[in-house]
Short mmCIF file of C-alpha atoms in Angstrom, two decimals:
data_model
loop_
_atom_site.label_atom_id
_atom_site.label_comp_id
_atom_site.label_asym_id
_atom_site.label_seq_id
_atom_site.Cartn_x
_atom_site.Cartn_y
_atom_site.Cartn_z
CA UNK A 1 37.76 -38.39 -135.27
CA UNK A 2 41.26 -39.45 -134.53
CA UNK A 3 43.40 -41.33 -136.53
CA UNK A 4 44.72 -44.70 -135.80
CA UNK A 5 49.17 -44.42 -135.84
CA UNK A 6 50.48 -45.42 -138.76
CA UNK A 7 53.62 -47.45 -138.86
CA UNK A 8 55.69 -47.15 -142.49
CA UNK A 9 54.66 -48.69 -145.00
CA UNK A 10 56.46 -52.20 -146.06
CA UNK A 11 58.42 -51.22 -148.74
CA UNK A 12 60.12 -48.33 -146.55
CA UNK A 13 63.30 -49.31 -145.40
CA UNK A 14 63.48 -50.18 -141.92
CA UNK A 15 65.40 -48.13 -139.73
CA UNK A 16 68.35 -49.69 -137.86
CA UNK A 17 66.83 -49.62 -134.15
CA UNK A 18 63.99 -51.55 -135.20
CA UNK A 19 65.52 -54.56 -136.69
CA UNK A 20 64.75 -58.01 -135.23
CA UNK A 21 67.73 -59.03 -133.40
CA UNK A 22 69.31 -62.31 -132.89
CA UNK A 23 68.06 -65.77 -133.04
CA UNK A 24 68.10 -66.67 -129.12
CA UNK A 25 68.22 -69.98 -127.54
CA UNK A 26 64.82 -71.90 -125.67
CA UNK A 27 62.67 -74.39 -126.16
CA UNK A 28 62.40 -76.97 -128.87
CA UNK A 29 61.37 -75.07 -132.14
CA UNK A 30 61.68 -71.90 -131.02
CA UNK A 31 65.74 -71.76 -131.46
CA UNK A 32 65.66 -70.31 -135.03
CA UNK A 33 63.20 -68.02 -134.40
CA UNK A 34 63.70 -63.96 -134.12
CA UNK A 35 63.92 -62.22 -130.92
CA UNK A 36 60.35 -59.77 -131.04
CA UNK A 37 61.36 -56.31 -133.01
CA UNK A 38 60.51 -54.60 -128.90
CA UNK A 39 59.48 -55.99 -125.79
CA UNK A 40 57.24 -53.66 -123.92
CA UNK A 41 56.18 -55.09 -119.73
CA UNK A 42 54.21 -52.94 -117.89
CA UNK A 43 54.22 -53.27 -114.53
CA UNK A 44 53.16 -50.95 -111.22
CA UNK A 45 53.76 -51.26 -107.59
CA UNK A 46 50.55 -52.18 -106.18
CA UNK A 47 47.16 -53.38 -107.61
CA UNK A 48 44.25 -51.56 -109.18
CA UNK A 49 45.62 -48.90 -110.78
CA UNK A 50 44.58 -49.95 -114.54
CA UNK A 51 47.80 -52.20 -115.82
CA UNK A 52 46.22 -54.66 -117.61
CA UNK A 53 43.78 -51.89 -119.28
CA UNK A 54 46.51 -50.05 -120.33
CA UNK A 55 48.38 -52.82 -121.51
CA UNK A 56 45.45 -54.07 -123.71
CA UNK A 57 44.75 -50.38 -125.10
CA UNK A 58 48.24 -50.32 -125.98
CA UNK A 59 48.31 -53.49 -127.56
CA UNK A 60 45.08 -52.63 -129.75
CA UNK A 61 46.64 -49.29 -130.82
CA UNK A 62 49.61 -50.99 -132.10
CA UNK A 63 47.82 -53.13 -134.06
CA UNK A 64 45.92 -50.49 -135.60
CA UNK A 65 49.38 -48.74 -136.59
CA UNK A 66 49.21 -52.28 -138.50
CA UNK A 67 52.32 -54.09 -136.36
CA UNK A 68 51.59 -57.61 -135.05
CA UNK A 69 51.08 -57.76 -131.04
CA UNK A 70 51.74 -60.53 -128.87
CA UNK A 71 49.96 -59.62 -125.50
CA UNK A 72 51.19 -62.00 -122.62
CA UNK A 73 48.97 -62.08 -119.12
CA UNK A 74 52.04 -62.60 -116.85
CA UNK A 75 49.94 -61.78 -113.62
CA UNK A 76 50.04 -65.04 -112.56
CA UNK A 77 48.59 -64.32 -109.20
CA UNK A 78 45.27 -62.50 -110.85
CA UNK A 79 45.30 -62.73 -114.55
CA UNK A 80 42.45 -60.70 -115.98
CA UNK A 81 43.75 -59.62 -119.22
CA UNK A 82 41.37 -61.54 -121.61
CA UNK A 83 38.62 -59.59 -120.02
CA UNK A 84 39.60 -56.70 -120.71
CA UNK A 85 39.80 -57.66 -124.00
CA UNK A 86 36.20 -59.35 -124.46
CA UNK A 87 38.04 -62.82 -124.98
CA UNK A 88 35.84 -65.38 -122.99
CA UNK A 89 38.59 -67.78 -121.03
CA UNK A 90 40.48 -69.47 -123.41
CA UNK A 91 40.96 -73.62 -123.07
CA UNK A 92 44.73 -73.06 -123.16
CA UNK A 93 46.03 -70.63 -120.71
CA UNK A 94 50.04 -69.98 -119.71
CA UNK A 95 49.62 -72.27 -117.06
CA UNK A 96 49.19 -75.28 -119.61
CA UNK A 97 52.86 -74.21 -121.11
CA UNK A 98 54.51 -74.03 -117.44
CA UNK A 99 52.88 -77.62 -116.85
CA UNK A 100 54.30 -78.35 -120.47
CA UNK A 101 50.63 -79.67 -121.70
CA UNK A 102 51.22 -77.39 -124.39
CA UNK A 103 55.17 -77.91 -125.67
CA UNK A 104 54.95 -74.72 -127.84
CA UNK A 105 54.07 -71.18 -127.23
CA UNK A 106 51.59 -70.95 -130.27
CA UNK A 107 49.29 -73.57 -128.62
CA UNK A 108 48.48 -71.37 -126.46
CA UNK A 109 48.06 -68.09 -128.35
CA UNK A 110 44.57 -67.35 -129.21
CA UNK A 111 43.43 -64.12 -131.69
CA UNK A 112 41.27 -61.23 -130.23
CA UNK A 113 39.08 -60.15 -132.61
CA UNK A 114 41.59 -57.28 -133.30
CA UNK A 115 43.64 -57.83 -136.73
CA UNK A 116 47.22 -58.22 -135.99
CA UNK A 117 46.12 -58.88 -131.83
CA UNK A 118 47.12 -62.42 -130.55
CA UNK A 119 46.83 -62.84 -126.52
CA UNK A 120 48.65 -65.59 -124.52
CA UNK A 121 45.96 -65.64 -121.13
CA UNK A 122 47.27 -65.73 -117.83
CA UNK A 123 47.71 -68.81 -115.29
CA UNK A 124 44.22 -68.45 -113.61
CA UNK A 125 43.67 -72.31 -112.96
CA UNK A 126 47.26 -72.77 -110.68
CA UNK A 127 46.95 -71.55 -107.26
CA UNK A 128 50.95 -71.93 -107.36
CA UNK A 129 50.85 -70.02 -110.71
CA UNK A 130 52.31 -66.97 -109.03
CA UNK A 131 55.13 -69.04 -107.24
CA UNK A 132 57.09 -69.67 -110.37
CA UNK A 133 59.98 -72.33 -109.59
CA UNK A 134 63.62 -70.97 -111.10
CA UNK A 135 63.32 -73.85 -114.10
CA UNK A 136 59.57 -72.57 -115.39
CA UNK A 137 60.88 -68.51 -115.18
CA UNK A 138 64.19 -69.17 -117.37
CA UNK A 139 61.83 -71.59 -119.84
CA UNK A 140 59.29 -68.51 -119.91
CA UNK A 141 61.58 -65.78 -120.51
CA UNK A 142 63.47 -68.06 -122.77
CA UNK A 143 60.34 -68.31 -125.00
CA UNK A 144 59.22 -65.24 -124.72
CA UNK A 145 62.16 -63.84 -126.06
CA UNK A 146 61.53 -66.40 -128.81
CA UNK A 147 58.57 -65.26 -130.24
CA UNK A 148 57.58 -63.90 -133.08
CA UNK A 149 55.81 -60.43 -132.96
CA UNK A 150 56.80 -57.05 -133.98
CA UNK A 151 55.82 -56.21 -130.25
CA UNK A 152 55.20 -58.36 -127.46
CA UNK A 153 53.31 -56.56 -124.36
CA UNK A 154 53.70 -58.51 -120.81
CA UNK A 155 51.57 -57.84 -118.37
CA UNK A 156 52.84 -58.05 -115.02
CA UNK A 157 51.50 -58.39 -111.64
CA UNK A 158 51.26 -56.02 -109.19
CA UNK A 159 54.42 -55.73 -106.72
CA UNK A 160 58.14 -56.20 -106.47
CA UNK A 161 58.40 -60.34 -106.33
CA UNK A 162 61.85 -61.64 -108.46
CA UNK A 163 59.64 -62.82 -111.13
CA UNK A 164 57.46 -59.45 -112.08
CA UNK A 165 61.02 -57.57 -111.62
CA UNK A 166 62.65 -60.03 -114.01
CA UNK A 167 60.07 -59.70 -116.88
CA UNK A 168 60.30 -55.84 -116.30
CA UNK A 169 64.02 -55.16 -116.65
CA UNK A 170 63.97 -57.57 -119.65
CA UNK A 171 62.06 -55.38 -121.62
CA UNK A 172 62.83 -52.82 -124.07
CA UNK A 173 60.74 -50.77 -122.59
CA UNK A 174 59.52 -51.05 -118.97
CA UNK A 175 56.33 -49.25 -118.08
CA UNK A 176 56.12 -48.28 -114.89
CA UNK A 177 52.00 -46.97 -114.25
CA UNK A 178 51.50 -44.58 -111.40
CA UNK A 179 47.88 -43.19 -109.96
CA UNK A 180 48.43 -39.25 -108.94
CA UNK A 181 47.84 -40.36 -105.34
CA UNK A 182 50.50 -40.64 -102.48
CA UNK A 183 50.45 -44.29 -101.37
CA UNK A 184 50.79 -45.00 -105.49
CA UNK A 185 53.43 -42.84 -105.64
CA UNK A 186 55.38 -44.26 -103.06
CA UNK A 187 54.42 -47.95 -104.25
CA UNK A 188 56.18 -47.08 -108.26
CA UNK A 189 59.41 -45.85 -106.02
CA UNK A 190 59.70 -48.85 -104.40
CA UNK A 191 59.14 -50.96 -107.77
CA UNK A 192 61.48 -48.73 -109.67
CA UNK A 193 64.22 -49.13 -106.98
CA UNK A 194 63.18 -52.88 -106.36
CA UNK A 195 64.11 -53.06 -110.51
CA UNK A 196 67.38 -50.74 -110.76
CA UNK A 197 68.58 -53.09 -107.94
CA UNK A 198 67.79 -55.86 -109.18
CA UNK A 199 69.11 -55.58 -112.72
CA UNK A 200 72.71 -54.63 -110.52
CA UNK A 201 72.76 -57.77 -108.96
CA UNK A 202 72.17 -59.52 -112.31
CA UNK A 203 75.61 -57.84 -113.47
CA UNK A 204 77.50 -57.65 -109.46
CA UNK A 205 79.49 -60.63 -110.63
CA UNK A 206 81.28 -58.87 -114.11
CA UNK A 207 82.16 -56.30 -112.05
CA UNK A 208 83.39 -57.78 -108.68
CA UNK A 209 80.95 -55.92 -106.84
CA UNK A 210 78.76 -58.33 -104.84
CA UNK A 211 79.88 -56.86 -101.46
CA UNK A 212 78.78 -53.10 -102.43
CA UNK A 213 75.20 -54.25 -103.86
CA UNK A 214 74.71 -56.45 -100.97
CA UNK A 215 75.36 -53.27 -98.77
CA UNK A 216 73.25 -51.23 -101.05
CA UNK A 217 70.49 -53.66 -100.54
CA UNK A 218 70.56 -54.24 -96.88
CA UNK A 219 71.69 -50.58 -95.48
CA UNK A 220 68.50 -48.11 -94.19
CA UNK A 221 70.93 -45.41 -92.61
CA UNK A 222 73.67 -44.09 -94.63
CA UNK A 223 75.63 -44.56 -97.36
CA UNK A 224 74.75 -46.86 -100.41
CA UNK A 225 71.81 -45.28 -100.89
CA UNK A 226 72.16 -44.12 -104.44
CA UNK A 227 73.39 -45.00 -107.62
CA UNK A 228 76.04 -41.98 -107.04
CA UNK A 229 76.57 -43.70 -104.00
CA UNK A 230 77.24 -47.37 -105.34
CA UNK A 231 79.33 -46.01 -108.43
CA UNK A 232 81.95 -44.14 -106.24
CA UNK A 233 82.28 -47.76 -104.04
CA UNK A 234 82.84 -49.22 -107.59
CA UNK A 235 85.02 -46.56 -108.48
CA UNK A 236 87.51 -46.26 -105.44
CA UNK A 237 88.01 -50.12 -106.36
CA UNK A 238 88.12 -50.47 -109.93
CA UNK A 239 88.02 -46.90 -112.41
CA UNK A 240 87.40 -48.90 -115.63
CA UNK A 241 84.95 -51.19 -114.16
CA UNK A 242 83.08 -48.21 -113.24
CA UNK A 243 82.83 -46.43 -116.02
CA UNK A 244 81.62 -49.65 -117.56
CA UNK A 245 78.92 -50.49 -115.32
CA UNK A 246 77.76 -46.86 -115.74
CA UNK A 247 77.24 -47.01 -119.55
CA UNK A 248 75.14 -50.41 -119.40
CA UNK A 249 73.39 -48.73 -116.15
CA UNK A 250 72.58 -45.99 -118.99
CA UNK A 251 70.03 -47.91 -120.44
CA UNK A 252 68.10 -48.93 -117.73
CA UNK A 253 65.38 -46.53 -118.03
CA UNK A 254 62.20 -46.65 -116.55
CA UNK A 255 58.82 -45.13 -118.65
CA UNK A 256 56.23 -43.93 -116.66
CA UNK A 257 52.82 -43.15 -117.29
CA UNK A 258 50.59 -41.73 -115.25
CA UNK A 259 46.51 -43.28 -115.12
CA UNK A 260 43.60 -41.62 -114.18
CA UNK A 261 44.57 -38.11 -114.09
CA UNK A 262 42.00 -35.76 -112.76
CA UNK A 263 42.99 -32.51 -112.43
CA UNK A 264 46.04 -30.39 -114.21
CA UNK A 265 47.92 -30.84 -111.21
CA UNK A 266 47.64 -34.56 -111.82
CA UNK A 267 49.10 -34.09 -115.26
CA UNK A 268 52.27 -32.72 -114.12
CA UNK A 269 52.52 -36.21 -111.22
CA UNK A 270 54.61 -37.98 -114.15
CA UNK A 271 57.48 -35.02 -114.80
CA UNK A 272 57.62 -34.18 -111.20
CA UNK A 273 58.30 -38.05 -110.54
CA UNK A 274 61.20 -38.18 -112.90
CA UNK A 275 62.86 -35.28 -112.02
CA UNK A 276 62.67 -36.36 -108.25
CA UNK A 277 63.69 -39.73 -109.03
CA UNK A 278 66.64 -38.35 -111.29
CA UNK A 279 67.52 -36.01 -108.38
CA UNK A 280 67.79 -38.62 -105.77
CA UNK A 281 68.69 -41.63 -107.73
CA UNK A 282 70.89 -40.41 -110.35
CA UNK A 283 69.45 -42.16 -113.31
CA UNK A 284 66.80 -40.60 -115.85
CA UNK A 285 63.04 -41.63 -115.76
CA UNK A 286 60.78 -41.19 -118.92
CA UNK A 287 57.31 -39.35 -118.74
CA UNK A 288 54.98 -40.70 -121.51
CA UNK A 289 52.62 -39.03 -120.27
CA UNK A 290 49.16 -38.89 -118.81
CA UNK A 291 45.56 -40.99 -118.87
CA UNK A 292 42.63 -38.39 -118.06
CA UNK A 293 40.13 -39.99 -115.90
CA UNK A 294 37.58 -40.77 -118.11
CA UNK A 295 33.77 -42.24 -117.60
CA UNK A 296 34.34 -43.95 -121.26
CA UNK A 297 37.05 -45.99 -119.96
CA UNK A 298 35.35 -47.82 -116.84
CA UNK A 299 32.37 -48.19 -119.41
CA UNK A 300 34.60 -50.20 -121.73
CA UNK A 301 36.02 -52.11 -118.95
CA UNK A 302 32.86 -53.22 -117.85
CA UNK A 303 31.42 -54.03 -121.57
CA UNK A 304 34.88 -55.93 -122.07
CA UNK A 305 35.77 -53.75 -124.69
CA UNK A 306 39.01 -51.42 -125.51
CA UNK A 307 38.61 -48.61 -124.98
CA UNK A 308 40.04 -47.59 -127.91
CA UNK A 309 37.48 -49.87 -130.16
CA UNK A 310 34.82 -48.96 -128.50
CA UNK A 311 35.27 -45.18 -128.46
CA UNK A 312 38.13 -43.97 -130.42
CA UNK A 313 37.83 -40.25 -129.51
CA UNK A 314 37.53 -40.49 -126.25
CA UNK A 315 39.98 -38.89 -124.02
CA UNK A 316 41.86 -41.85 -122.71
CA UNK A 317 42.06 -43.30 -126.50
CA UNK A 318 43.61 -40.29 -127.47
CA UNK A 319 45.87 -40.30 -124.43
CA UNK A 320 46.78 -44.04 -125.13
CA UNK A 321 47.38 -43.19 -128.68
CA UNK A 322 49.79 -40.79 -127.81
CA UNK A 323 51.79 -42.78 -125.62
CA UNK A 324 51.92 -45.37 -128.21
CA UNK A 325 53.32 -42.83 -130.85
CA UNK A 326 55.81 -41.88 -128.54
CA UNK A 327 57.16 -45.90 -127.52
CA UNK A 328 57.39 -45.74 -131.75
CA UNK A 329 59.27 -42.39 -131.91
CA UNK A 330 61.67 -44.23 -129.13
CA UNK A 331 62.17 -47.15 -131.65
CA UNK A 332 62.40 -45.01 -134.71
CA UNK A 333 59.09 -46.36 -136.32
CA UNK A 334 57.36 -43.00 -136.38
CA UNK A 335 57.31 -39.61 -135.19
CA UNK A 336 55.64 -38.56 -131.81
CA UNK A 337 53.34 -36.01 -133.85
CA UNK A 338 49.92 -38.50 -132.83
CA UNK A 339 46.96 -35.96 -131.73
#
């Protein structure tokens, strides 16, 4: 049987990455409180391809490497993640804290049945849930990165709208799933590209450079199609702004994992993305690795169970654990050893 990860014990020091970091500002009563120790949002470019199961697997085997969990349904168009945890529909949902008929967060946070598990449900009540106006997304974020978890876990709907992108590139670590099939490989591009561009725009204005990402955004034929391409427009007007924007560019870096793997050739989908990503774009890609298609997984799913609780040594458990030790090897928590 496989062992749950183990995060140090208490009385080990922690390491420098993984201290909380600074109080942030939000809503009333949140202000003093510590930013999470890692934010992890998983996202994917188009529907169905096993977000929100991964995101609650990963959640539960956290928790079992005994760190307290936040998991936050931001699909606000199709929330589902409750269900996927066996968590009947709560009476408090997200939507009650965008329509402020819960002032706090922790009204709304209700426990799993896993130790160490809390789960904010998604918006499944407001038909405009998914149309978040630019006041509710700053008060969200705001909060989010407000509470207080040693990991929070969004997840995001499906696509490349402003406010999935926005929860992504917040993150510590944005997950980026992928099915080994074509049209899901295109779809991650697309949200990968949709989220590199975006987090330029969010910094065009240090860096005088609204005109180049504007082109970048807007051109299909020629140049600006790159990072390479962007950073030598930056660089032809400004050197040190360049070489500036390239070291906080640096740390955007995407983590992908790859679901439902079938064959060996769908094991390798992952590397072979990040290598041609690196090669076109510029900019490095993680592989975490792969989920093996497995029978015990859709079983869970449909008993509203982890698949991780509800069998352990099951291929995708073991996959998920792995990923998991890696994200902790990332943040210095553990080593990347899990079987």
């Amino acid at each position: 049987m496989s062992e749950p990860l183990r995060a140090p014990r208490a009385e080990a020091p922690s390491p420098a990455p993984t201290a909380p970091g600074p109080a942030v500002s939000g809503p009333p009563g949140l202000s003093r409180r510590p930013r999470p120790r890692r934010i992890i949002a998983v996202g994917g470019g188009k529907g169905g391809i096993g977000k929100s199961m991964v995101s609650a697997n990963l959640g539960v085997a956290l928790a079992q490497a005994g760190l307290n969990v936040l998991l936050v349904d931001a699909d606000l168009g199709g929330a589902n993640l409750h269900t996927c945890l066996g968590v009947g529909q709560p009476t408090a949902t997200l939507s009650d804290f965008l329509r402020k008929n819960k002032a706090q967060l922790d009204e709304v946070i209700v426990p799993t049945g896993v130790p160490r598990l809390s789960l904010v449900a998604g918006a499944q009540d407001a038909l405009d849930a998914a149309n978040l106006k630019y006041a509710q997304k700053q008060k969200l974020l705001k909060t989010l990165m407000g509470a207080s978890a040693d990991y929070l876990i969004i997840d995001l709907g499906a696509g490349t709208s402003f406010n999935t992108i926005d929860f992504f590139i917040l993150a510590d670590h944005g997950l980026l799933v992928v099915l080994p099939e074509p049209t899901s490989v295109e779809n991650a591009y697309r949200f990968a590209k949709a989220a590199f561009f975006r987090r330029l725009q969010q910094v065009e204005s240090q860096y005088g450079i609204e005109d180049i990402v504007e082109s970048a955004l807007t051109t299909r034929e020629g140049s600006l199609r790159t990072l390479h391409d962007v950073m030598a427009q930056v660089r032809s007007k400004d050197a040190a702004a360049a070489e500036r924007l390239e070291r906080e560019l640096a740390d955007f870096r995407i983590r992908l994992v790859v679901n439902q793997a079938r064959t060996d050739a769908d094991l390798n989908v992952g590397a072979a993305v990040a290598s041609a990503w690196k090669k076109f774009f510029g900019i490095d890609m993680d592989d975490l690795g792969a989920i093996r298609y497995d029978d015990e997984a859709w079983r869970s799913v449909r008993k509203r169970r982890p698949v991780l609780i509800e069998r352990p040594d099951s291929p995708a458990s073991m996959a998920i654990q792995r990923i998991a030790a890696r994200l902790l090897a990332l943040d210095g928590t553990t080593d990347s050893s899990s079987p």
